[in-house]
Coordinates of C-alpha atoms in Angstrom, one line a residue:
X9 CA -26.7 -10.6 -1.8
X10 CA -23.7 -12.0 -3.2
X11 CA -20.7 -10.1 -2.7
X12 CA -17.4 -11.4 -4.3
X13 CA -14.6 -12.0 -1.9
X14 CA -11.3 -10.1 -1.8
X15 CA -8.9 -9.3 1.1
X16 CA -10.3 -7.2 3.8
X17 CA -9.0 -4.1 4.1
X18 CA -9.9 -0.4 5.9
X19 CA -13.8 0.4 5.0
X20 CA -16.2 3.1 4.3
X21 CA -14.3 6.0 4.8
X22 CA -17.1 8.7 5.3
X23 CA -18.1 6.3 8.3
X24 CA -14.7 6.3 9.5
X25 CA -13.9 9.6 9.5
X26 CA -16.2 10.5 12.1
X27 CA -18.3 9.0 15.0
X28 CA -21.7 7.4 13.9
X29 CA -23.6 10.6 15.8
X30 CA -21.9 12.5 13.9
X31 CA -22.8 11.0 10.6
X32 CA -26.2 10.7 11.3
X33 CA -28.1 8.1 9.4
X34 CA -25.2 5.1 9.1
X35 CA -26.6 2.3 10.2
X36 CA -28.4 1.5 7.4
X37 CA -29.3 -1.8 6.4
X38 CA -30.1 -1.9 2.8
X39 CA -28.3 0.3 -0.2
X40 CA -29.5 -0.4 -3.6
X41 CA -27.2 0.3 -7.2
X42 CA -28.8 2.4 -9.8
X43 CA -27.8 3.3 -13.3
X44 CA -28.1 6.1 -15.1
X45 CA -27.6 6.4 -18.6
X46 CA -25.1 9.3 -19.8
X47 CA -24.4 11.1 -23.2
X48 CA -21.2 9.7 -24.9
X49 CA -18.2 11.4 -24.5
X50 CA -17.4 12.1 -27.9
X51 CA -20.3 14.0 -28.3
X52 CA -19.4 16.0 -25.4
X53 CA -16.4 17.1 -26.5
X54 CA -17.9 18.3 -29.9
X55 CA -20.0 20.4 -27.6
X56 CA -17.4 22.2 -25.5
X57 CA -15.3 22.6 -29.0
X58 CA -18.5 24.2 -30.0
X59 CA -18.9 26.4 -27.3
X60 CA -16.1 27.2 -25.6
X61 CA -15.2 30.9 -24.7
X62 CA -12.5 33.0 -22.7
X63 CA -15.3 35.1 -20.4
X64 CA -13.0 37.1 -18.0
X65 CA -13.5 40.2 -16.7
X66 CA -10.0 41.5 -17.0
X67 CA -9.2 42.9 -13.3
X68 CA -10.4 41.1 -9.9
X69 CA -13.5 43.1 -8.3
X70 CA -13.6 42.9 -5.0
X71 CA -17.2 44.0 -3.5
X72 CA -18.1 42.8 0.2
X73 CA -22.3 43.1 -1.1
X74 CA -21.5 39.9 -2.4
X75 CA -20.2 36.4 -1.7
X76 CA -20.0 33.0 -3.3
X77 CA -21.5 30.0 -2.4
X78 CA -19.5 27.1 -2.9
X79 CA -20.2 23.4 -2.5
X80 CA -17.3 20.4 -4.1
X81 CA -18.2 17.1 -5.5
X82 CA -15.1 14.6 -4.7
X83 CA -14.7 11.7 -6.9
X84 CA -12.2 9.8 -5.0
X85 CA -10.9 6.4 -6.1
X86 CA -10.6 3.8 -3.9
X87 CA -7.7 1.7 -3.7
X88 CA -9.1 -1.9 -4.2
X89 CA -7.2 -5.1 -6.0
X90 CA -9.8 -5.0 -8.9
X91 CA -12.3 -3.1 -10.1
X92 CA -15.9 -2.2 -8.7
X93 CA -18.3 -4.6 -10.4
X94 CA -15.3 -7.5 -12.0
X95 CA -11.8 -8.8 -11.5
X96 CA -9.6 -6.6 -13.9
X97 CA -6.9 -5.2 -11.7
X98 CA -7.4 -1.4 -10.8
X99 CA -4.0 -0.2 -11.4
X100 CA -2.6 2.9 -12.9
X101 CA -0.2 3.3 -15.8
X102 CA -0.8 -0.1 -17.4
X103 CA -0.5 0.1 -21.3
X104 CA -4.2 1.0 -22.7
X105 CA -6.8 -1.0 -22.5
X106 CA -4.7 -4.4 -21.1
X107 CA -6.8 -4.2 -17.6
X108 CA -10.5 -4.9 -19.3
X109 CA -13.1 -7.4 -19.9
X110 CA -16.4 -7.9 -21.4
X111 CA -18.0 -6.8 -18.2
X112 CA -16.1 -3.8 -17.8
X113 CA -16.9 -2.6 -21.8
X114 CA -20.3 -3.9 -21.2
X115 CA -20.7 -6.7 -23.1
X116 CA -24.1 -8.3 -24.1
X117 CA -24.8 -10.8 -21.2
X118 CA -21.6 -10.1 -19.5
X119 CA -23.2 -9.6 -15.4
X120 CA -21.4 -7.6 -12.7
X121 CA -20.7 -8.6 -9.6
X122 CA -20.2 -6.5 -6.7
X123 CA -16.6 -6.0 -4.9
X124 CA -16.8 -6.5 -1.1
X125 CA -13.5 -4.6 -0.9
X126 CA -15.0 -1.6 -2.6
X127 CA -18.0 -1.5 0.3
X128 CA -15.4 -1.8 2.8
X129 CA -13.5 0.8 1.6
X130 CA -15.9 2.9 1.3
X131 CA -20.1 2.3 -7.1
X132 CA -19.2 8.1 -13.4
X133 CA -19.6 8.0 -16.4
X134 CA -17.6 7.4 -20.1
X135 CA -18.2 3.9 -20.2
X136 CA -18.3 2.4 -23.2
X137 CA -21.9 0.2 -21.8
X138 CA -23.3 3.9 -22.6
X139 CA -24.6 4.1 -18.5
X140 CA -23.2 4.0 -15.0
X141 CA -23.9 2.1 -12.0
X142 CA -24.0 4.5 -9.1
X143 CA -26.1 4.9 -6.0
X144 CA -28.8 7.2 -5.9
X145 CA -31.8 7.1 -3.3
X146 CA -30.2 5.2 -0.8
X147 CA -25.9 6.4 -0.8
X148 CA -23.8 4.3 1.7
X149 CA -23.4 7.4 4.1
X150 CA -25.0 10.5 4.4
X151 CA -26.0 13.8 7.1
X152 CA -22.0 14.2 8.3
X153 CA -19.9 17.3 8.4
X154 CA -15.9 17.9 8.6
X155 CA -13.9 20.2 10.3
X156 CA -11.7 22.4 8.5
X157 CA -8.2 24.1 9.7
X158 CA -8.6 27.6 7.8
X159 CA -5.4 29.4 6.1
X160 CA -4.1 32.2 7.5
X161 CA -4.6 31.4 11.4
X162 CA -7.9 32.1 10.5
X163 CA -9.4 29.1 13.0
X164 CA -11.7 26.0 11.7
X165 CA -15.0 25.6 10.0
X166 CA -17.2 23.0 10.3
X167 CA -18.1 21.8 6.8
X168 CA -20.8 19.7 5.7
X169 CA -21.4 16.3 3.8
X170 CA -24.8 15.8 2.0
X171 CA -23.7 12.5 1.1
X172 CA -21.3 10.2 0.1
X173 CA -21.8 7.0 -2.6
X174 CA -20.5 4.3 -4.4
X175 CA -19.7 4.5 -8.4
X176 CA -17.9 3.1 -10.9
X177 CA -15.3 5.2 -13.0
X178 CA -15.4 6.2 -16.3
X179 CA -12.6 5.3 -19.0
X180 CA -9.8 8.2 -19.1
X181 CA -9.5 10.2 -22.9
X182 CA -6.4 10.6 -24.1
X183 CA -6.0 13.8 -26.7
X184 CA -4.1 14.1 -29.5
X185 CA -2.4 17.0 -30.5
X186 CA -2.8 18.9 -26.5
X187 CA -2.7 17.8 -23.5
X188 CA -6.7 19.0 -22.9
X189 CA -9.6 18.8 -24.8
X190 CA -9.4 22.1 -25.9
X191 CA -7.5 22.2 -29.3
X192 CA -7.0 18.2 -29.6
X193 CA -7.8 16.8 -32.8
X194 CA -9.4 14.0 -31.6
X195 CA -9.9 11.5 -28.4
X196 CA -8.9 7.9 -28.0
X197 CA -10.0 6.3 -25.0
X198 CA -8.2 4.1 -22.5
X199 CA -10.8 1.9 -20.6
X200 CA -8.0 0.2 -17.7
X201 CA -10.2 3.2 -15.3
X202 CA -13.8 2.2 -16.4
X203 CA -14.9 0.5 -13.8
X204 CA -12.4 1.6 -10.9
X205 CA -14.5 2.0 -7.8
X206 CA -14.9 5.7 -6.8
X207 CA -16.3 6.8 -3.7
X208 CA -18.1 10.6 -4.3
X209 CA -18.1 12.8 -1.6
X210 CA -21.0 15.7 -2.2
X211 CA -20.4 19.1 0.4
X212 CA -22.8 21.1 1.8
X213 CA -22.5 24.4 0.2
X214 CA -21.2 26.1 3.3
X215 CA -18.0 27.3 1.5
X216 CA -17.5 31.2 0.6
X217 CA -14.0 31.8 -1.0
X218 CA -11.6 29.7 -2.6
X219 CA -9.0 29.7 0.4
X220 CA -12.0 27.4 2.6
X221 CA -12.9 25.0 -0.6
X222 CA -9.0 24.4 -1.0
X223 CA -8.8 23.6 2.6
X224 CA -11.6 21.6 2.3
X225 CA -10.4 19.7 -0.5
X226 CA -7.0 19.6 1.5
X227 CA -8.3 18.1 4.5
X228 CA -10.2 15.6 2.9
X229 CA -7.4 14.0 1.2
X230 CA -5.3 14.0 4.5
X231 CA -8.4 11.7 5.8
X232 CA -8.4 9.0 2.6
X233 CA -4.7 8.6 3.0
X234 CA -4.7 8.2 6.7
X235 CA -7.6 5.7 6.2
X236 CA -5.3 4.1 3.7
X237 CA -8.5 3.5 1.1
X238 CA -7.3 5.9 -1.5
X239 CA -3.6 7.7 -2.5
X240 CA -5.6 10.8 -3.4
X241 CA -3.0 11.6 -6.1
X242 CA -4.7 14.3 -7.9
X243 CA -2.3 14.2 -11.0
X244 CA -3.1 10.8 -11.8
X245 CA -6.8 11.6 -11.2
X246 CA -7.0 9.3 -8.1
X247 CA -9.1 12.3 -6.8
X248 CA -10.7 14.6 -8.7
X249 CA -13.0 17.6 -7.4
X250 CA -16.0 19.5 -9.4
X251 CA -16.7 22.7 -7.5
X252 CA -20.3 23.9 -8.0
X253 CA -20.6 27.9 -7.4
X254 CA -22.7 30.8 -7.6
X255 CA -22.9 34.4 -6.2
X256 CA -25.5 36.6 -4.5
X257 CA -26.1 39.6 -2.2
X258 CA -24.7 38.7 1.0
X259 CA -28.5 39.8 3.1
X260 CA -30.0 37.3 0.1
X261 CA -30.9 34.1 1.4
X262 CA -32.1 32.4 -1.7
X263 CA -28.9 31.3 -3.8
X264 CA -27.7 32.4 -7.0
X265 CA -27.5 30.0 -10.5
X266 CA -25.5 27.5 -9.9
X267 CA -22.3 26.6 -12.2
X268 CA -20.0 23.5 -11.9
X269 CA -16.4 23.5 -12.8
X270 CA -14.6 20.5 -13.5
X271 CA -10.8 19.8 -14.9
X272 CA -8.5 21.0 -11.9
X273 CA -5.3 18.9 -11.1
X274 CA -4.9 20.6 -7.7
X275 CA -6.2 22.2 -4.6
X276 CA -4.2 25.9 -5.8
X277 CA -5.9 25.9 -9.3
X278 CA -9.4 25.0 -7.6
X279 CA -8.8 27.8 -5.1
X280 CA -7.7 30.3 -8.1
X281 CA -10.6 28.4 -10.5
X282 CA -13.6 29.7 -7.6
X283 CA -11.9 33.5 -7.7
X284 CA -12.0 33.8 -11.4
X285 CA -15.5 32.4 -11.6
X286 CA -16.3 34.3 -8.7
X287 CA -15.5 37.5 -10.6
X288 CA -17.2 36.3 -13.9
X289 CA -20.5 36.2 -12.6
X290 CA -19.9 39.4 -10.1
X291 CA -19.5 41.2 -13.3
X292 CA -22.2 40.0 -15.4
X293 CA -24.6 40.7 -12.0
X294 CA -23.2 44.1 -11.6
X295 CA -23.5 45.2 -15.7
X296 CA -27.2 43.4 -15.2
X297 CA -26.5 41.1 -17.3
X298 CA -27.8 37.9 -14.5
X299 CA -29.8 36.0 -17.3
X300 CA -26.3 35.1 -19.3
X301 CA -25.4 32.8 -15.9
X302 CA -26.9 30.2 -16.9
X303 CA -26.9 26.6 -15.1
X304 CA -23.9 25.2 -17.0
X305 CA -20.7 22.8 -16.5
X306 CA -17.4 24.9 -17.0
X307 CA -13.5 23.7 -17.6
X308 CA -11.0 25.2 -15.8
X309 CA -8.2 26.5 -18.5
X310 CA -4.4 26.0 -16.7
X311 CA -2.5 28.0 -19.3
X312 CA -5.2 31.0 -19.6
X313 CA -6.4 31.1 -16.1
X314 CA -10.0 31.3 -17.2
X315 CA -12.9 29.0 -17.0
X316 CA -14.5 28.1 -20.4
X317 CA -18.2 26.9 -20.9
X318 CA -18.2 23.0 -22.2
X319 CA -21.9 22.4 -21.8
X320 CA -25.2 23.1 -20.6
X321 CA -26.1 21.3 -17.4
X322 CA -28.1 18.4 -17.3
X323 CA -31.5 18.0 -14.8
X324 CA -31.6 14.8 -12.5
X325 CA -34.5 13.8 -15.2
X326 CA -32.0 13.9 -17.7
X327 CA -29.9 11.2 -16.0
X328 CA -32.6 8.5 -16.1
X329 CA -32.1 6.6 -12.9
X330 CA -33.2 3.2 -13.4
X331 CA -32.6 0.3 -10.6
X332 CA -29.7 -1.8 -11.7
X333 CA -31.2 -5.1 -12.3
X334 CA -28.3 -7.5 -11.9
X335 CA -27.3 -6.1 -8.5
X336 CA -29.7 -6.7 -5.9
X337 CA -30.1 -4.8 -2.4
X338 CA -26.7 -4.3 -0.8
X339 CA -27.2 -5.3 3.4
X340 CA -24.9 -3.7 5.7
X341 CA -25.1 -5.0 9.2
X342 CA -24.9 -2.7 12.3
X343 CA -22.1 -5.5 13.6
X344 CA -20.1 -4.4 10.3
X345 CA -20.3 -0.8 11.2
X346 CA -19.3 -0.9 14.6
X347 CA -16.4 -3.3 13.5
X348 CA -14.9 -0.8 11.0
X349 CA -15.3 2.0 13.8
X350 CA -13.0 0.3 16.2
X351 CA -10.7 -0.6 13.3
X352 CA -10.6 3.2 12.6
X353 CA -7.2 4.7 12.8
X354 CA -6.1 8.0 14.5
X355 CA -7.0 10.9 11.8
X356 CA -5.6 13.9 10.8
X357 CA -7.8 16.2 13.5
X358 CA -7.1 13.9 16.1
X359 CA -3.5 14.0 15.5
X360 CA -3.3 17.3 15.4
X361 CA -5.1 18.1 18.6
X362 CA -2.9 15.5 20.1
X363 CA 0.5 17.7 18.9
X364 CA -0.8 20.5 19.8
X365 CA -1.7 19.2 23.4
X366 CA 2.1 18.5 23.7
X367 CA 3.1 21.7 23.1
X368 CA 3.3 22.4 18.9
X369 CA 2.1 25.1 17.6
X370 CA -1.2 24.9 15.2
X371 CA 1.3 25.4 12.3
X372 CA 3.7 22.9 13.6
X373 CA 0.6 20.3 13.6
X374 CA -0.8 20.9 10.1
X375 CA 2.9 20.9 8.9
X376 CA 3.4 17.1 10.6
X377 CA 0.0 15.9 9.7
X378 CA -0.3 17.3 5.9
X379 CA 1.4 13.5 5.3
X380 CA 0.8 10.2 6.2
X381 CA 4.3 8.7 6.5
X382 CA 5.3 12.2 8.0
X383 CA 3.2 12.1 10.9
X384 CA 4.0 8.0 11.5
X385 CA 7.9 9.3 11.5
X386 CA 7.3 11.4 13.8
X387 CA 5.1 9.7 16.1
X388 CA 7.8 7.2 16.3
X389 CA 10.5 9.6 17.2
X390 CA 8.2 10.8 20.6
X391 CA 7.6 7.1 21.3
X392 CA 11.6 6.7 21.2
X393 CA 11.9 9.7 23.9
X394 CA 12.2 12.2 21.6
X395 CA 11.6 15.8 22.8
X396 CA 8.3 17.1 20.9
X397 CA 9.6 20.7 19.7
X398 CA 13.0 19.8 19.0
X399 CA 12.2 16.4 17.3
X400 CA 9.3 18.4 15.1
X401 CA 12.0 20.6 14.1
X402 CA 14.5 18.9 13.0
X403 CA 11.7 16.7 10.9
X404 CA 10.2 19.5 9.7
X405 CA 13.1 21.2 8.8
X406 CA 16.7 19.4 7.4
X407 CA 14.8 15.8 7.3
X408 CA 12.0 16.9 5.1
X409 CA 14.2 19.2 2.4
X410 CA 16.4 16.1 2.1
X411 CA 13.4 14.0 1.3
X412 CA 12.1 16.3 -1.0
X413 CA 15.7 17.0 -2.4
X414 CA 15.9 13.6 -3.2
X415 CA 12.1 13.0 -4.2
X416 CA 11.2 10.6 -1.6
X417 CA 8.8 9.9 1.0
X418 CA 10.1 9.8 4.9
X419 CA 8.9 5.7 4.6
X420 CA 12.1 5.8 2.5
X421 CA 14.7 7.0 5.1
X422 CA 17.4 5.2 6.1
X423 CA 17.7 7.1 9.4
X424 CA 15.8 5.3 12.3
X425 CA 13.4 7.8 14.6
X426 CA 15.9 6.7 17.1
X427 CA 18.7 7.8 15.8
X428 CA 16.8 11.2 15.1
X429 CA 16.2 11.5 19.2
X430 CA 20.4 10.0 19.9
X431 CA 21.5 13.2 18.1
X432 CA 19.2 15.5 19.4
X433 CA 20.0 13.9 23.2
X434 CA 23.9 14.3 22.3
X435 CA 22.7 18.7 21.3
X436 CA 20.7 18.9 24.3
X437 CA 23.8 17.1 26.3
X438 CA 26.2 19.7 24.7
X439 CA 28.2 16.6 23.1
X440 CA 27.8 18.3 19.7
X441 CA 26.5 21.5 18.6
X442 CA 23.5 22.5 16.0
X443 CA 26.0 23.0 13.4
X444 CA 27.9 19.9 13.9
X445 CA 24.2 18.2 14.0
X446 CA 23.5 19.8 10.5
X447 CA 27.1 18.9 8.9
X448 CA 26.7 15.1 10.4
X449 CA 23.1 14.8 9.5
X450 CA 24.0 13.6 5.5
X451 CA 25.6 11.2 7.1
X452 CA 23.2 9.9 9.3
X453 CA 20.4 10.6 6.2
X454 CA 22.3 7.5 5.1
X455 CA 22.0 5.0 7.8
X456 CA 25.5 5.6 8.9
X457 CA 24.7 5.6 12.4
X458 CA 22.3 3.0 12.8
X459 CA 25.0 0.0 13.4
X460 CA 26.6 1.7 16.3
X461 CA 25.3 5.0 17.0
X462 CA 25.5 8.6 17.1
X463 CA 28.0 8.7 19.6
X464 CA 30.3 6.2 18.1
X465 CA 30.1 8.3 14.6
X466 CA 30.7 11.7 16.3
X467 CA 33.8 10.2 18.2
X468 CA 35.4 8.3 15.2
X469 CA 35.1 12.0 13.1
X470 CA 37.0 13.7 16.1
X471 CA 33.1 16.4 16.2
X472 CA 32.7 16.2 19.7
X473 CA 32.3 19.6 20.8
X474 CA 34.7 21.4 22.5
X475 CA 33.5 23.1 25.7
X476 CA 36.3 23.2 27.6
X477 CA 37.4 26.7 28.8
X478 CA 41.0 26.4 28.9
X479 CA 40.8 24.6 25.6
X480 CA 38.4 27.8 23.8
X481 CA 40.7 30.8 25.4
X482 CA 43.6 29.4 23.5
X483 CA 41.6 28.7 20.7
X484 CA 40.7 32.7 21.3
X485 CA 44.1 34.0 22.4
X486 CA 45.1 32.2 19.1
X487 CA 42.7 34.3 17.1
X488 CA 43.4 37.2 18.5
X489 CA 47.1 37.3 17.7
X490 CA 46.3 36.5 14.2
X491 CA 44.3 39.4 13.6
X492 CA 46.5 42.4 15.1
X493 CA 44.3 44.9 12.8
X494 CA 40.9 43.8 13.4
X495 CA 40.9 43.5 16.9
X496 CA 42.4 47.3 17.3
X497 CA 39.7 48.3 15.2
X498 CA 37.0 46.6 17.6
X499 CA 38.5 47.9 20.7
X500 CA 38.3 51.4 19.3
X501 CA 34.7 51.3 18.8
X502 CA 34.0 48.8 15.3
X503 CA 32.5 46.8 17.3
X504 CA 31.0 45.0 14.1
X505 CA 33.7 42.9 13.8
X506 CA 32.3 40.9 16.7
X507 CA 30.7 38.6 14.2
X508 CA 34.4 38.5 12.5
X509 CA 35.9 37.3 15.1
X510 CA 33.5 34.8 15.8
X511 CA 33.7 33.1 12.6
X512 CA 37.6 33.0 12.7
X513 CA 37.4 31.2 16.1
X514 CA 34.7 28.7 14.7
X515 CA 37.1 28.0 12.0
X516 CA 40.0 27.6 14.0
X517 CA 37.9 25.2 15.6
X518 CA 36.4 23.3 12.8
X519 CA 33.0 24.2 13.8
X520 CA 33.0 22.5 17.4
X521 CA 33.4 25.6 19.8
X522 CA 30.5 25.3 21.9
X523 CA 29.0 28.5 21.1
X524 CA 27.5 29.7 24.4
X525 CA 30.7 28.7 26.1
X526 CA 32.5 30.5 23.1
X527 CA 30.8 33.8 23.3
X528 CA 30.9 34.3 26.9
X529 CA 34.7 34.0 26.6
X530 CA 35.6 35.7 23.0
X531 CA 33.6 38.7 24.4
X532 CA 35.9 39.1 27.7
X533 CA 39.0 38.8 26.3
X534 CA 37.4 41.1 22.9
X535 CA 36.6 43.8 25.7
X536 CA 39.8 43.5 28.0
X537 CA 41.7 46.3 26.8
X538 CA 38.5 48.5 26.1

């Protein structure tokens, strides 16, 4: 088939973010391109106008007869030059409707063509053609699973993947009068996203709470940045998840009416989305009211903290698959595959089971590996000698609140991972102390140090720590003589002002006493006359 050429990039990320045997059925040699034709969105707004409700039971019940079932549909958008099926650029936050063309708003006679880039990196459904290309029968990758790090030191679960395939995205409404559907006066529609390729990821439903669906959600994003094919970005709707959930007896092996919600901007509402709807249908079951769930898509209200019915659910027969006649087959060639698996990049798990191999606690991992341009820091710093505790520390602690502080990403330091492990060498050297570490670290934050050193910069600010013993017990006897009042209250048993004394010597010392050295000798001359 003809595929349009683009630059090669990182490819089919449910293939890459496992081992074939662990995907099952991926080397597959033939995908074919359906489209199915969808309701307008216009009309599907009127609907959920029409019907939507606050149902809420007003208190959470919690009753262990029962559990939820929970399986998440992940729209993901793939970050590609153009778009899935022409060559307007896939970008976000262009000015409205500048990134189309007649093939993208499905104009008579206008063909698509499929984007090699797309495949690689991996074809829903308010287009203004009125249908979607998508894959149905035969989706690119399919039969995988993905292991889960549970909240709470709670351990892992392996979760799994029904399927993952190719789409095209729909064009994104804009409201007027809210910032939702609900309560906008009307809808105008931005068509730069129709067309963006989308990759959807379809779960098992091996979920039971919220906490495991967020984690899911979670740990699925770490995978599509780490792969590079997507930012995941769920506020700019780079990745958007539909949860699909129902509830039954916990000995009842037959599952409970399904619901789907859609319209949550992050992993915490989706977690807090599944317990309210978890409770919803709990209480309708429990008052024997079962009939009123009803197979139905839900949206998830931010400001109320309810879900809200927008429309009865549609059957697969509603959809109207049809093959997509200007696309033919798609081959993928076993030498393809096994390309893009040696290509593959260390992921998330991997790099956590590495840390944690070195020493780092599960926490400490998860914390490193939660971002991309974290964990390459850091993997630089241990290349660079850096001590793997210590050097997680200091990134997950000081370096990380001044990124944040200043709203940027640890790509955007201007402090080398060699100048990281120089300053925590001079600490472990007893050069400089933790404290003079924190006070100079602003200074290295700005690239200070990375002309000629640590060392030089501690030496031209006078901060090299003072461990001399001679040098502290005057710095002590000095003190001491000072405070006349204090210390006879210490020696005759307010032994509180220990930490008093402490901070007067500290001072005295601008902050360089060593303060092992220091303690050992404030406390023998403190206890002299005692």
């Amino acid at each position: 088939m003809k595929i349009r050429g683009i630059a090669v990039q990182a490819v089919l990320p449910c293939l890459q973010a496992h081992s074939l045997s662990t995907f099952g059925n991926l080397g597959l040699k033939r995908t074919v391109f359906s489209s199915k034709l969808t309701p307008f969105t216009l009309r599907k707004a009127a609907a959920y106008r029409a019907t939507s409700t606050a149902e809420a039971p007003v208190d959470r019940v919690v009753d262990a007869n029962f559990e939820a079932v929970i399986g998440i549909e992940c729209h993901v958008q793939l970050s590609t030059s153009t778009k899935a099926f022409c060559s307007c650029r896939n970008e976000y936050g262009a000015e409205p409707n500048t990134h189309v063309c007649p093939v993208c708003l499905g104009h008579p006679g206008a063909l698509p063509v499929l984007n090699e880039e797309m495949v690689k990196k991996a074809v829903l459904a308010d287009l203004p053609k009125g249908y979607q290309i998508s894959q149905y029968d035969v989706p690119i990758c399919e039969h995988g699973r993905i292991e889960v790090v549970l909240p709470e030191g709670c351990g892992t679960k392996q979760i799994g993947i029904t399927r993952a395939h190719l789409e095209e995205d729909a064009g994104k409404l804009v409201y007027s009068g809210a910032t939702s559907l609900s309560g906008s006066n009307y809808s105008l529609v931005d068509y730069n996203r129709g067309g963006v390729p989308l990759l959807e990821i379809v779960s098992e439903p091996d979920m039971r709470t919220g906490k495991e669906a967020a984690a899911y959600g979670a740990e699925l994003r770490r995978i599509m940045r780490f792969l590079g094919v997507s930012d995941g970005n769920m506020s700019e709707g780079s990745m958007r998840c539909d949860v699909n959930i129902s509830v039954r007896p916990r000995d009842q092996e037959q599952f409970g009416t399904k619901v789907e919600i859609k319209n949550m901007n992050s992993f915490n509402a989706m977690q807090r989305a599944i317990e309210f709807e978890f409770d919803r249908q709990l209480a309708l079951l429990k008052e024997g009211r079962a009939s009123e769930i009803v197979q139905e898509t839900r949206l998830w209200d931010e400001n109320k903290q309810v879900t809200k019915s927008m429309r009865k659910k549609e059957g697969l027969a509603d959809y109207r698959y049809f093959p997509e006649p200007d696309l033919p087959a798609l081959f993928v060639s076993t030498e393809a595959i096994e390309d893009l698996r040696d290509s593959m990049p260390e992921l998330p798990s991997q790099k956590r089971a590495r840390y944690m191999a070195l020493g780092l606690s599960e926490y400490d991992a998860l914390v490193l590996t939660d971002d991309v341009d974290v964990a390459a820091y850091y993997d630089e710093v241990l290349k660079a000698g850096g001590a793997p505790k210590l050097s997680a520390n200091w990134v997950m602690g000081d370096i990380m609140a001044s990124c944040k502080e200043e709203g940027n990403g640890m790509d955007a330091l201007k402090m080398s991972p060699k100048t990281l492990v120089e300053m925590i060498s001079l600490i472990e050297k007893g050069t400089i102390s933790g404290k003079i570490a924190k006070d100079l670290l602003p200074a290295l934050l700005k690239g200070d140090a990375e002309k000629d050193g640590v060392q030089a910069l501690v030496e031209s600010r006078g901060l090299i720590q003072i461990s001399d013993p001679a040098a502290l017990q005057a710095i002590v006897d000095s003190v001491l003589d000072a405070n006349p009042k204090q210390l006879g209250e210490y020696r005759g048993g307010k032994t509180k002002l220990q930490g008093f004394f402490v901070g007067q010597v500290m001072k005295e010392s601008k902050g360089r006493a060593n303060p092992g050295e220091l303690n050992r000798i404030l406390m023998e001359t403190l206890n002299k006359g005692m």
